[in-house]
Coordinates of C-alpha atoms in Angstrom, one line a residue:
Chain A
X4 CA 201.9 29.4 93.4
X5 CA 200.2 27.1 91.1
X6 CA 200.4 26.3 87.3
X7 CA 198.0 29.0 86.3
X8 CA 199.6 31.6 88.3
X9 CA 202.7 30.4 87.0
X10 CA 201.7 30.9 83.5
X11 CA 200.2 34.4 84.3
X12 CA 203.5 35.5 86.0
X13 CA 205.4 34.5 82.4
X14 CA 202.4 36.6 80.5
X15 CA 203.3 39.5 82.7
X16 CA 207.2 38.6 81.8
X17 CA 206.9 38.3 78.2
X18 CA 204.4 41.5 78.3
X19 CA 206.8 43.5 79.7
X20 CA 210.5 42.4 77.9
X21 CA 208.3 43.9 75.0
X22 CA 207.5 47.1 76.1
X23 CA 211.0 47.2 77.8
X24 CA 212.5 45.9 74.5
X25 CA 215.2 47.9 73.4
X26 CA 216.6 48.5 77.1
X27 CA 216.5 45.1 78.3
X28 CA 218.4 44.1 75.0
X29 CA 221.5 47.1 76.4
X30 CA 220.9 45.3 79.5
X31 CA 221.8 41.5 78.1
X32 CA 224.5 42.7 76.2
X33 CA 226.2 44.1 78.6
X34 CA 225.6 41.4 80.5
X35 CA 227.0 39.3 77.7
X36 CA 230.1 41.7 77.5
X37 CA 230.6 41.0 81.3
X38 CA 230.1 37.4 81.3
X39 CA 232.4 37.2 77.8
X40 CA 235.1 39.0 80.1
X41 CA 234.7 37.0 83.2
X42 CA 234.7 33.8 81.1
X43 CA 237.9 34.8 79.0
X44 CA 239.6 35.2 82.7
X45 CA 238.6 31.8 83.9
X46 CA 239.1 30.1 80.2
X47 CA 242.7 31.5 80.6
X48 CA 242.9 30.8 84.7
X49 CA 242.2 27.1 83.5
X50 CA 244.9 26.9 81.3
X51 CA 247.1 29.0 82.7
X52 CA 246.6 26.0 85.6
X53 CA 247.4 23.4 82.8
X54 CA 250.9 25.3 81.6
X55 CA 252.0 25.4 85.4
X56 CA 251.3 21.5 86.0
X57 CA 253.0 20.9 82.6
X58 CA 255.9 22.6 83.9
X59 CA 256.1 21.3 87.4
X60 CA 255.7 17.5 86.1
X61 CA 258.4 17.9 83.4
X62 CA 260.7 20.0 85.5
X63 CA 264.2 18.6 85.3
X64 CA 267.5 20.3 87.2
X65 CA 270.0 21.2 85.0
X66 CA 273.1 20.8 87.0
X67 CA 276.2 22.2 85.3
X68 CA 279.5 21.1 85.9
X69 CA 282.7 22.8 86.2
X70 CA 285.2 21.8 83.7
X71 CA 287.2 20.0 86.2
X72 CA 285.0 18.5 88.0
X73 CA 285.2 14.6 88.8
X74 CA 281.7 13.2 87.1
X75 CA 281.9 10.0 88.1
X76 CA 281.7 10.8 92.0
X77 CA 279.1 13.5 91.0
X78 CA 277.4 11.1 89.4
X79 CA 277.2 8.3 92.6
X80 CA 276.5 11.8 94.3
X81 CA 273.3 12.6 92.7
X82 CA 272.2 9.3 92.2
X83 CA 271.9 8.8 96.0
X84 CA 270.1 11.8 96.6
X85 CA 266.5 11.0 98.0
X86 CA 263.8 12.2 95.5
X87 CA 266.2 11.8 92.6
X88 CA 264.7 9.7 89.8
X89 CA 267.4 9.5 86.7
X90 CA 270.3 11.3 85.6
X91 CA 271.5 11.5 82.1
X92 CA 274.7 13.2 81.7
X93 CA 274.8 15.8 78.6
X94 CA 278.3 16.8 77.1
X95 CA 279.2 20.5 76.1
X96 CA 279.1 19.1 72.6
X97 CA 275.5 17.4 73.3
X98 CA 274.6 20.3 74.4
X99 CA 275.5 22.7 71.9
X100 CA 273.8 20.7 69.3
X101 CA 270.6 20.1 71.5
X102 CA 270.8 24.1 71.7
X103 CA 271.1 24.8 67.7
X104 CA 268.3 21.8 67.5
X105 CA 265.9 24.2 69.7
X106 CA 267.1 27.3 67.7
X107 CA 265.5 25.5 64.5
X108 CA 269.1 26.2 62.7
X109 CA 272.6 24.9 64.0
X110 CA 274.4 27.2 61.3
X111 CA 273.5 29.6 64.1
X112 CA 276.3 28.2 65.9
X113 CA 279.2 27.7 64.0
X114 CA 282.2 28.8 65.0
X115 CA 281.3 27.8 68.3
X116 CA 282.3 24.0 68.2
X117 CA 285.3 22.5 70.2
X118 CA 287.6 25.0 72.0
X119 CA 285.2 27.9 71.6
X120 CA 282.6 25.8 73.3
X121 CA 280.8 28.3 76.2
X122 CA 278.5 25.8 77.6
X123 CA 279.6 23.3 80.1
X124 CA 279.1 19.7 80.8
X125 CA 275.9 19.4 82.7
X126 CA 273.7 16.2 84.7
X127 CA 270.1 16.5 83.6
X128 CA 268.5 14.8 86.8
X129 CA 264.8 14.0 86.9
X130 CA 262.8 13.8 90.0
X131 CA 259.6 12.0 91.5
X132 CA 258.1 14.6 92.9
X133 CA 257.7 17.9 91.5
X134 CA 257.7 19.3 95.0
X135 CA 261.2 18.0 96.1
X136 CA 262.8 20.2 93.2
X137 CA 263.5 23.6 95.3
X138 CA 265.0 21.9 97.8
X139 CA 266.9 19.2 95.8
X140 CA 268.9 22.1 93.0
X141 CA 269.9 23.7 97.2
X142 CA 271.7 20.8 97.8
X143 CA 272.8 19.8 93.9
X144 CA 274.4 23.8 94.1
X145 CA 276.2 22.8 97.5
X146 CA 278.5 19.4 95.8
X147 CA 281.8 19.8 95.4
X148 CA 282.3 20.3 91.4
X149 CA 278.7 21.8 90.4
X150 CA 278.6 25.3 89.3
X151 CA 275.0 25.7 89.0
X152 CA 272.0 24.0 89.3
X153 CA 268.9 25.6 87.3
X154 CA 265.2 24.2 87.2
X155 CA 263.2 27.5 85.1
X156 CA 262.6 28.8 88.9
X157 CA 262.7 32.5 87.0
X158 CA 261.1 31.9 84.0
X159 CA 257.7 29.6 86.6
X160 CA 257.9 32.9 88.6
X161 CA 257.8 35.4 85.5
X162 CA 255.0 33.2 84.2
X163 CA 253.3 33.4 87.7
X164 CA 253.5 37.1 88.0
X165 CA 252.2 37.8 84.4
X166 CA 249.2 36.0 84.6
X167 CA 248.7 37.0 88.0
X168 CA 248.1 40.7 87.1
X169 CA 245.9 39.8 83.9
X170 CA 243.9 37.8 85.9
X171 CA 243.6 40.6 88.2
X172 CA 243.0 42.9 85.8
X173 CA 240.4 40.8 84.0
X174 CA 238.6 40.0 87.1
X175 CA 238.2 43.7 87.9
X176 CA 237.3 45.2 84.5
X177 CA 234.4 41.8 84.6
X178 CA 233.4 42.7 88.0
X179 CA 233.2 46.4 87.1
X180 CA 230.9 45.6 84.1
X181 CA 228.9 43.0 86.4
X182 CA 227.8 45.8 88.4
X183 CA 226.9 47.9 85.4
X184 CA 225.0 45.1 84.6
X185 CA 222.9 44.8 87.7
X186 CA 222.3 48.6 87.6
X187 CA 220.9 47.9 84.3
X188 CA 218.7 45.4 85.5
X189 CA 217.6 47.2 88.4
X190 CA 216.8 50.6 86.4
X191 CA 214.8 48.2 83.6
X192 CA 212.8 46.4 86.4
X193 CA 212.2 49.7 88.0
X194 CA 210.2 51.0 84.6
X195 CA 208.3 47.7 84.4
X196 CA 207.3 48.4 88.1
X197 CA 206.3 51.9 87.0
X198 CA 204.4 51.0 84.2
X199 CA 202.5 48.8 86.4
X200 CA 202.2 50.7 89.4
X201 CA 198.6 50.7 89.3
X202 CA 197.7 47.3 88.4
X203 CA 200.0 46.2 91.8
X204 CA 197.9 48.5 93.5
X205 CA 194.4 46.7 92.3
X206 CA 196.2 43.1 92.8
X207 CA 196.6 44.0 96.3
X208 CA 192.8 44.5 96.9
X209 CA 192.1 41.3 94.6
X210 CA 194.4 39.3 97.2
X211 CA 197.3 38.7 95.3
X212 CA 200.0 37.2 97.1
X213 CA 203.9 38.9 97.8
X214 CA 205.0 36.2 95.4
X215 CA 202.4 36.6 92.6
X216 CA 203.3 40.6 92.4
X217 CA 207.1 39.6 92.9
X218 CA 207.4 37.0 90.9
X219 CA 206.7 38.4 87.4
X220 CA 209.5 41.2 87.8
X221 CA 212.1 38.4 89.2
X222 CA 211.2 36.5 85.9
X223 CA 211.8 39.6 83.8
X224 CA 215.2 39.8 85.3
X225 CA 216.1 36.4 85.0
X226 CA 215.2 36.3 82.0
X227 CA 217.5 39.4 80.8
X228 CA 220.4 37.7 82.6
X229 CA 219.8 34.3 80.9
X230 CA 219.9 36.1 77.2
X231 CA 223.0 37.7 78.3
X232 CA 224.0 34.2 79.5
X233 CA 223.4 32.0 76.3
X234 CA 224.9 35.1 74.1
X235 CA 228.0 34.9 76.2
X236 CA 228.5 31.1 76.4
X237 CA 228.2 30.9 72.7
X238 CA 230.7 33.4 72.1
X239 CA 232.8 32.2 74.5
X240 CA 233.0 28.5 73.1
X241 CA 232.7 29.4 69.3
X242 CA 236.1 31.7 70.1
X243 CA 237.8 29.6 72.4
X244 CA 237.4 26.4 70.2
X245 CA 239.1 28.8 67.2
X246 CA 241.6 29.6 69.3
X247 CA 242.4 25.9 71.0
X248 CA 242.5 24.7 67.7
X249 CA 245.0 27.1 65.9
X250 CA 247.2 26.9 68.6
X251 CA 247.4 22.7 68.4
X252 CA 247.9 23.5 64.3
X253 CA 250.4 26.1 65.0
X254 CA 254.2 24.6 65.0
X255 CA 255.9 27.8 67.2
X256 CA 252.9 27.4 69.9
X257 CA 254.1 23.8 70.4
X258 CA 254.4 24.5 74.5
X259 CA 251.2 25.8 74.6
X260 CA 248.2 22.8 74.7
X261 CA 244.9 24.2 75.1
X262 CA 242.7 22.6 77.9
X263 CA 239.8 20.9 75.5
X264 CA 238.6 18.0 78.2
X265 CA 235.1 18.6 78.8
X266 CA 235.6 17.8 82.3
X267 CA 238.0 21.1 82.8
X268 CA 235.6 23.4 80.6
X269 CA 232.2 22.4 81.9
X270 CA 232.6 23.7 85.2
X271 CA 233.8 27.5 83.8
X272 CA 230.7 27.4 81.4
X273 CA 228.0 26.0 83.8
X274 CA 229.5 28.2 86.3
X275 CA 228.9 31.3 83.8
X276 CA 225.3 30.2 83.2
X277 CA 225.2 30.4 87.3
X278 CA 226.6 33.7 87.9
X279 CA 224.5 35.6 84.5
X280 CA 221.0 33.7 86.2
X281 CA 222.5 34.9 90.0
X282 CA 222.9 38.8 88.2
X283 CA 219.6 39.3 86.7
X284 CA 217.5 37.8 90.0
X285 CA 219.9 39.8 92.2
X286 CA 219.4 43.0 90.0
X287 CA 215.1 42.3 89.4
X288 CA 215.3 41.4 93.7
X289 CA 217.4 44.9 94.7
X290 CA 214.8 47.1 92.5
X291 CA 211.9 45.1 94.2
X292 CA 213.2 45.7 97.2
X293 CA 213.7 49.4 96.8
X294 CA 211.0 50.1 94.8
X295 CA 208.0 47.8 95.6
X296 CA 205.9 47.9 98.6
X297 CA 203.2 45.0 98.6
Chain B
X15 CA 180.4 38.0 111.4
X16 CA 182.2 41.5 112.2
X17 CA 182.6 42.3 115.9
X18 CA 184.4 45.3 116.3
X19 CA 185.2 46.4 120.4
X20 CA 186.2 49.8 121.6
X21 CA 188.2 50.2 118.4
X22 CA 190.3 53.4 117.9
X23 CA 192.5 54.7 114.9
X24 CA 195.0 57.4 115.8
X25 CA 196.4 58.1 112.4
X26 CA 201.0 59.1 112.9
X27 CA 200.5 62.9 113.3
X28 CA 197.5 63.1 113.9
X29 CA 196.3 64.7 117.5
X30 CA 192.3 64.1 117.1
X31 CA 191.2 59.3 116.6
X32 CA 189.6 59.0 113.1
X33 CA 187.8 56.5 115.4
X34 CA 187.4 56.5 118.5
X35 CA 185.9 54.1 121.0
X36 CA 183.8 52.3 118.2
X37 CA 181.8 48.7 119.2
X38 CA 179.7 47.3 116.2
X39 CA 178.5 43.7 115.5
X40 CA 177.8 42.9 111.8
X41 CA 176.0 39.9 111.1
X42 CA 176.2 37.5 107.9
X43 CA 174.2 38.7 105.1
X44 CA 173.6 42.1 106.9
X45 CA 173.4 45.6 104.3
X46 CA 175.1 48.6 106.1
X47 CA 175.4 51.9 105.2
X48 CA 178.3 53.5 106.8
X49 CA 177.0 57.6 107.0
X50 CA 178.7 60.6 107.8
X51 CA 180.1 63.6 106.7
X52 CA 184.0 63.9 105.3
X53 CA 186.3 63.2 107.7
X54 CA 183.5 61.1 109.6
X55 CA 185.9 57.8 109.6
X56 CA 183.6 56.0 107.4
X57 CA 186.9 55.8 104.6
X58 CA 189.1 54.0 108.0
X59 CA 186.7 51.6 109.3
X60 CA 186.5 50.3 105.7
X61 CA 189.8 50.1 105.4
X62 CA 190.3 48.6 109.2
X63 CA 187.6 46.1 108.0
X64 CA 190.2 45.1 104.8
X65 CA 193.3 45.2 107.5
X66 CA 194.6 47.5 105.5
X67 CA 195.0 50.0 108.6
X68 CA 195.3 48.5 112.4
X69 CA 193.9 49.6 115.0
X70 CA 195.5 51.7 117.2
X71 CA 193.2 50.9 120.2
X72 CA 190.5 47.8 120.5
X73 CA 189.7 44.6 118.2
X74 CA 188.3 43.6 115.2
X75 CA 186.8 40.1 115.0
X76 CA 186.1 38.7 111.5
X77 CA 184.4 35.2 111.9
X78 CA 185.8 34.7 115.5
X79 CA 189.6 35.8 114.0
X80 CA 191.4 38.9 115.7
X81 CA 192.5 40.6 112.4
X82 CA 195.3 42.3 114.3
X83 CA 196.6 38.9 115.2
X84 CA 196.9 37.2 111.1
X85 CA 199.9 36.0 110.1
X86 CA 200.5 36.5 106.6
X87 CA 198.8 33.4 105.1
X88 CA 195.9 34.3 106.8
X89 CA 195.7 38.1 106.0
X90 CA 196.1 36.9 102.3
X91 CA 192.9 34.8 102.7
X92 CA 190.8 37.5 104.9
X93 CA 190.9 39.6 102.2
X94 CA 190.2 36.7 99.5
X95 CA 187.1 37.0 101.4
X96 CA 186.9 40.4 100.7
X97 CA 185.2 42.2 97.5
X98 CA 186.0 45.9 97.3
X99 CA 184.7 48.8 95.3
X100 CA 185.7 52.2 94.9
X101 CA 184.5 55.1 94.3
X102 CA 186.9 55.5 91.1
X103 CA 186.4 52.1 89.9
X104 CA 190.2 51.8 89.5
X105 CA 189.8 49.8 86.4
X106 CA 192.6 49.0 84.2
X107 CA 192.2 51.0 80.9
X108 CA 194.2 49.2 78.5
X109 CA 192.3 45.6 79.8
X110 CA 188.8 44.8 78.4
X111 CA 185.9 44.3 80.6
X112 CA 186.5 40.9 80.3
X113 CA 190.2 40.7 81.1
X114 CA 189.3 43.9 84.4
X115 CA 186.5 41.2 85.6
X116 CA 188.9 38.3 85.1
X117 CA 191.8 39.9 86.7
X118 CA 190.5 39.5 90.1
X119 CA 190.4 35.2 89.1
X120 CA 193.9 35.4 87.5
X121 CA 195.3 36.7 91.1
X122 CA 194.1 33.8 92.6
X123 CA 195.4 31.1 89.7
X124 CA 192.1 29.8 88.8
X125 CA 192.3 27.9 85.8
X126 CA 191.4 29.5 82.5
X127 CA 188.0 27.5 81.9
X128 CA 186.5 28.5 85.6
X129 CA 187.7 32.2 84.9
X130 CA 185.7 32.3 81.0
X131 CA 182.9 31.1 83.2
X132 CA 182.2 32.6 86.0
X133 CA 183.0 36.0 84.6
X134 CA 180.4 35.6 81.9
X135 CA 177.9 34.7 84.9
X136 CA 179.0 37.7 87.1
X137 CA 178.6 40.1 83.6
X138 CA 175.0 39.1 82.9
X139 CA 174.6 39.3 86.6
X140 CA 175.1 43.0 86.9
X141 CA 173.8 43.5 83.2
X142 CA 176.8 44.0 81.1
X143 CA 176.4 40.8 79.3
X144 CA 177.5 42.1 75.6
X145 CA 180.2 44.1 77.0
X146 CA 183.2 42.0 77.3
X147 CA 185.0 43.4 74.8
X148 CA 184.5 46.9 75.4
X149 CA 187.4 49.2 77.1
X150 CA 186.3 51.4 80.6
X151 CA 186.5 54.3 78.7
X152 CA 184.0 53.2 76.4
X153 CA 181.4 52.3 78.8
X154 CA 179.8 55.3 81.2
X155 CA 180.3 55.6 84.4
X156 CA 177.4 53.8 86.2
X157 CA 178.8 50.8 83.5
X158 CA 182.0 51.6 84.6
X159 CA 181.3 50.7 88.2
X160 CA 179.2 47.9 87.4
X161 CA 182.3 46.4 86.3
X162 CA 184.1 46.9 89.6
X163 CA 181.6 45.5 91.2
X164 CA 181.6 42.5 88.7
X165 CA 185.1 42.7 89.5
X166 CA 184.8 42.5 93.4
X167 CA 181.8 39.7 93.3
X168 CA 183.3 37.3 90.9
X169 CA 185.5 35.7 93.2
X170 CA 182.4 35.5 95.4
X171 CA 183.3 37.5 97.9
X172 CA 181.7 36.6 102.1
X173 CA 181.9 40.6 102.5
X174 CA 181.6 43.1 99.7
X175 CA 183.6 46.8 100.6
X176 CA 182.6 49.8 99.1
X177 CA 183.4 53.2 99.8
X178 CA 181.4 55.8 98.1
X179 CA 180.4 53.5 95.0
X180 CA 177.6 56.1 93.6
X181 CA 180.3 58.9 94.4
X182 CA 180.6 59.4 90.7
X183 CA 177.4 58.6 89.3
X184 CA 174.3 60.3 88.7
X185 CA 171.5 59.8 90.2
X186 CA 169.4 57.2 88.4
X187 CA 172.8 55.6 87.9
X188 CA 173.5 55.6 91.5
X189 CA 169.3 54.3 91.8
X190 CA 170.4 51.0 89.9
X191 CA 174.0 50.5 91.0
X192 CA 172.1 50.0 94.6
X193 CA 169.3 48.0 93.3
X194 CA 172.2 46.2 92.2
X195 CA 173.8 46.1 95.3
X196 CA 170.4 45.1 97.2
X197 CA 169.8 41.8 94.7
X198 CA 173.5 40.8 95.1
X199 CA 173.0 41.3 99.3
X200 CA 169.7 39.4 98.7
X201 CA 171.7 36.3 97.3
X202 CA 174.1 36.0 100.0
X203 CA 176.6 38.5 100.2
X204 CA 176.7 40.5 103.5
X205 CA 177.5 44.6 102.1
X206 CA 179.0 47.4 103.9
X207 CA 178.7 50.7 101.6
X208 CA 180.4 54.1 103.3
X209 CA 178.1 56.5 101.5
X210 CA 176.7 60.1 100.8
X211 CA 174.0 59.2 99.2
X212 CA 171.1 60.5 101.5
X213 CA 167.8 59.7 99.1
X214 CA 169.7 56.4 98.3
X215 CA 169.9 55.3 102.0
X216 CA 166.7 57.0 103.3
X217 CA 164.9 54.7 100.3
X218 CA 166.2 51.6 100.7
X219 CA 165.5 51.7 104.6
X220 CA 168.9 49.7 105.7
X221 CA 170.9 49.3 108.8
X222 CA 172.7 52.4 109.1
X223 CA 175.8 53.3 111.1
X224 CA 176.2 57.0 111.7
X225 CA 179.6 58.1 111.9
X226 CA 180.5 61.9 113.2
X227 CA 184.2 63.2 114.1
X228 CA 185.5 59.3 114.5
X229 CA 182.3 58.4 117.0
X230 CA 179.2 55.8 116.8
X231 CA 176.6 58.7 116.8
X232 CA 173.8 56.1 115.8
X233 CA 173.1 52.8 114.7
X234 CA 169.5 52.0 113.4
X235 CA 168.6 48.3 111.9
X236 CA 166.2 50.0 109.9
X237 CA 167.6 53.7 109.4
X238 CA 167.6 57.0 107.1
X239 CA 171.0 59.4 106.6
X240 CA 169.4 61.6 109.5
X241 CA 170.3 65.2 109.5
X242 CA 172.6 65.3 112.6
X243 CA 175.2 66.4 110.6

């Protein structure tokens, strides 16, 4: 195909988004709707990613202690274990005013100094790998003296199971409206091909190629799912800056940090722009396909 | 040019060939007329000749080329080589002469200049110089098919189709659409016209092919419709 059939092929294109107008404008917003969905998912998927590594590099074991347990040889103890990296030993009292420091307000907790004390003395050991945690709190829980040892193993798996389902969730309501999507695409390319069912006819006799009939209609649905495309992007990052930027204003979400490195976002966008272009020439290729016998 | 040998069309269904047994030679620059009465065949060897249709039985040669045996690159340019016209014109009504005439360039992706050109040469050739603008269903019907043959000879065309071309027309219009027809063979182009046109043919004393329940019932270089059917 060369440049002047090229540029005939986008007449054709243009020629028929206009007389299609209104129903190719359903079909890239709901493409947009579908894209917007799909990209939410992998916006949050990203940093969803980002919380878990945050939590696995800054994991500590809390190991508490019972009260008459001999913290020097616990100490020695942990120390020697292989993986460990430091240990800081906390105090009931450093504890309990750590605890009213995270509640915002220590008044919360008076009453509860000296005697009436419920927390115990505790090791707060850090580790070098992430990995080694699981199996380092087993044997931390197994030393003579340690009633516990506690990393957030419940609270990682909560996390894990939540976003699992949303994900889920999102993923099939996107996928759902995908597929509404390509319907649309096919039913829009399907009137174009009825509108110009006898002009194909005449081409044919005129020695028009396969491509030149084709390509016009593959153009037309490209060019839906490339609208659908840019509308989705743009809503995507005009929201998704808002929210990334409230959120590193906003004192209470201190422990959630947005994922803003281009490096981490490109790839969901450009991947977006893939999948709305992949949509509208699968729809435009299914109707041809169907509907179009050259 | 055309060698067609023993070739049969057995149409899906069908119990009785369209065509059966036919062997024809056409040579370069010859005008044919392709008589008969309905259901002669004349409709199926035209389209045979365009491979639109293959044959259930024999070969068709075009330039040496067994059109059964064109892979799809080649098909495309056998029937570049190729100019047909119907007996409905099958013009485009919402395109101007102009844009029906240059339609047949655009398919091929000539450039814009070439196509102003040689459609304004193949317009004053068949006399609708003036025209351009007008729509088919402005223009009568021996205009009408003047376009569709503008339409088939602009991308000059080695062989020029037609089947039934005066169908339609009166006949004084049907007079000058062959007068037309004769010139354009005159220049070059070798024509093969499936026809009823009796006074038409017996006239212009032609080669004519006489076509009767799918068989060769005669073949005269310089022939009249005859009245064997």
């Amino acid at each position: 195909m060369n440049f002047n059939s090229l540029r005939y092929c986008l007449r054709q294109s243009r020629e028929a988004l206009k007389r299609n107008f209104w129903l190719a404008l359903v079909t890239s917003c709901i493409i947009a709707v579908s894209l917007i969905i799909l990209g939410g998912f992998l916006l949050l998927a990203v940093n969803v990613a980002q919380v878990m590594r945050d939590v696995q590099s800054n994991v500590e074991i809390c190991v508490f202690l019972y009260d008459d347990a001999d913290q020097d040889w616990l100490a020695g103890e942990l120390q020697r274990l292989e993986g460990v990296e430091t240990i800081r030993f906390v105090s009931k009292e450093e504890g309990l005013a750590e605890f009213g420091r995270s509640l915002g307000d220590a008044a919360l907790l008076a009453g509860l100094q000296g005697e009436n004390n419920p927390l115990p003395d505790a090791f707060r050991v850090t580790v070098t790998d992430a990995e080694l945690v699981p199996a380092l709190a087993q044997t931390m829980r197994e030393l003579e003296g340690v009633e516990m040892a506690e990393y957030g193993e419940e609270f990682v798996g909560e996390l894990l199971k939540i976003t699992g389902w949303i994900n889920r969730f999102l993923v099939v309501v996107g996928l759902l409206l995908a597929l509404g999507a390509v319907f649309l695409i096919v039913t829009t390319i399907r009137l174009s091909l009825m509108a110009r069912r006898e002009e194909i006819g005449i081409m044919k006799y005129l020695g028009a190629s396969d491509w030149f009939v084709r390509f016009p209609f593959l153009l037309e649905g490209l060019a839906m799912g490339w609208l659908g495309n840019i509308v989705a992007v743009f809503v995507l990052a005009v929201v998704y800056g808002k929210v990334a930027s409230t959120l590193q204003q906003d004192a209470f979400a201190f422990f959630l940090r947005p994922v803003t490195s281009p490096e981490q976002l490109l790839p969901v966008f450009l991947g977006l722009l893939l999948l709305g272009t992949c949509m509208g020439g699968f729809g435009s290729l299914i109707s041809l396909h169907k509907f179009l016998r050259v | 040019m055309i060698s067609l040998q023993n070739v049969t069309k057995i149409y899906p269904g069908s119990a009785s060939p369209a065509l059966d047994q036919i062997t024809l030679d056409i040579e370069k620059g010859e005008f044919v007329f392709l008589v008969g009465p309905s259901g002669a065949g004349k409709s199926t060897l035209i389209k045979l000749l365009f491979r639109e249709l293959l044959p259930t039985k024999g070969e068709i040669y075009f330039f040496g080329r067994n059109l059964a045996r064109l892979d799809k690159k080649a098909l495309l340019n056998h029937r570049r080589q190729i100019g047909m016209v119907f007996q409905d014109f099958r013009l485009l009504k919402q395109k101007t002469v102009f844009e029906n005439v240059a339609f047949a360039l655009e398919v091929l992706g000539k450039p814009p200049k070439e196509i102003e050109f040689k459609v304004a040469e193949v317009l004053e050739k068949v006399g609708l110089a003036g025209k351009e603008k007008a729509f088919p269903e402005e223009l009568s019907g021996g205009e009408q098919q003047r376009v569709g043959v503008a339409r088939a000879l602009v991308k000059d065309p080695l062989l020029l189709l037609a089947d039934e071309p005066t169908g339609n027309l009166d006949r004084n219009t049907s007079r000058q659409l062959m007068e037309l027809l004769e010139t354009l063979n005159a220049e070059g182009t070798t024509m093969v016209i499936a026809t009823h046109a009796w006074d038409l043919v017996d006239r212009m004393q032609k080669r004519v092919i006489s076509l009767n329940q799918g068989r060769l019932v005669r073949d005269e270089k310089r022939g009249t419709y005859g009245h064997e059917f």
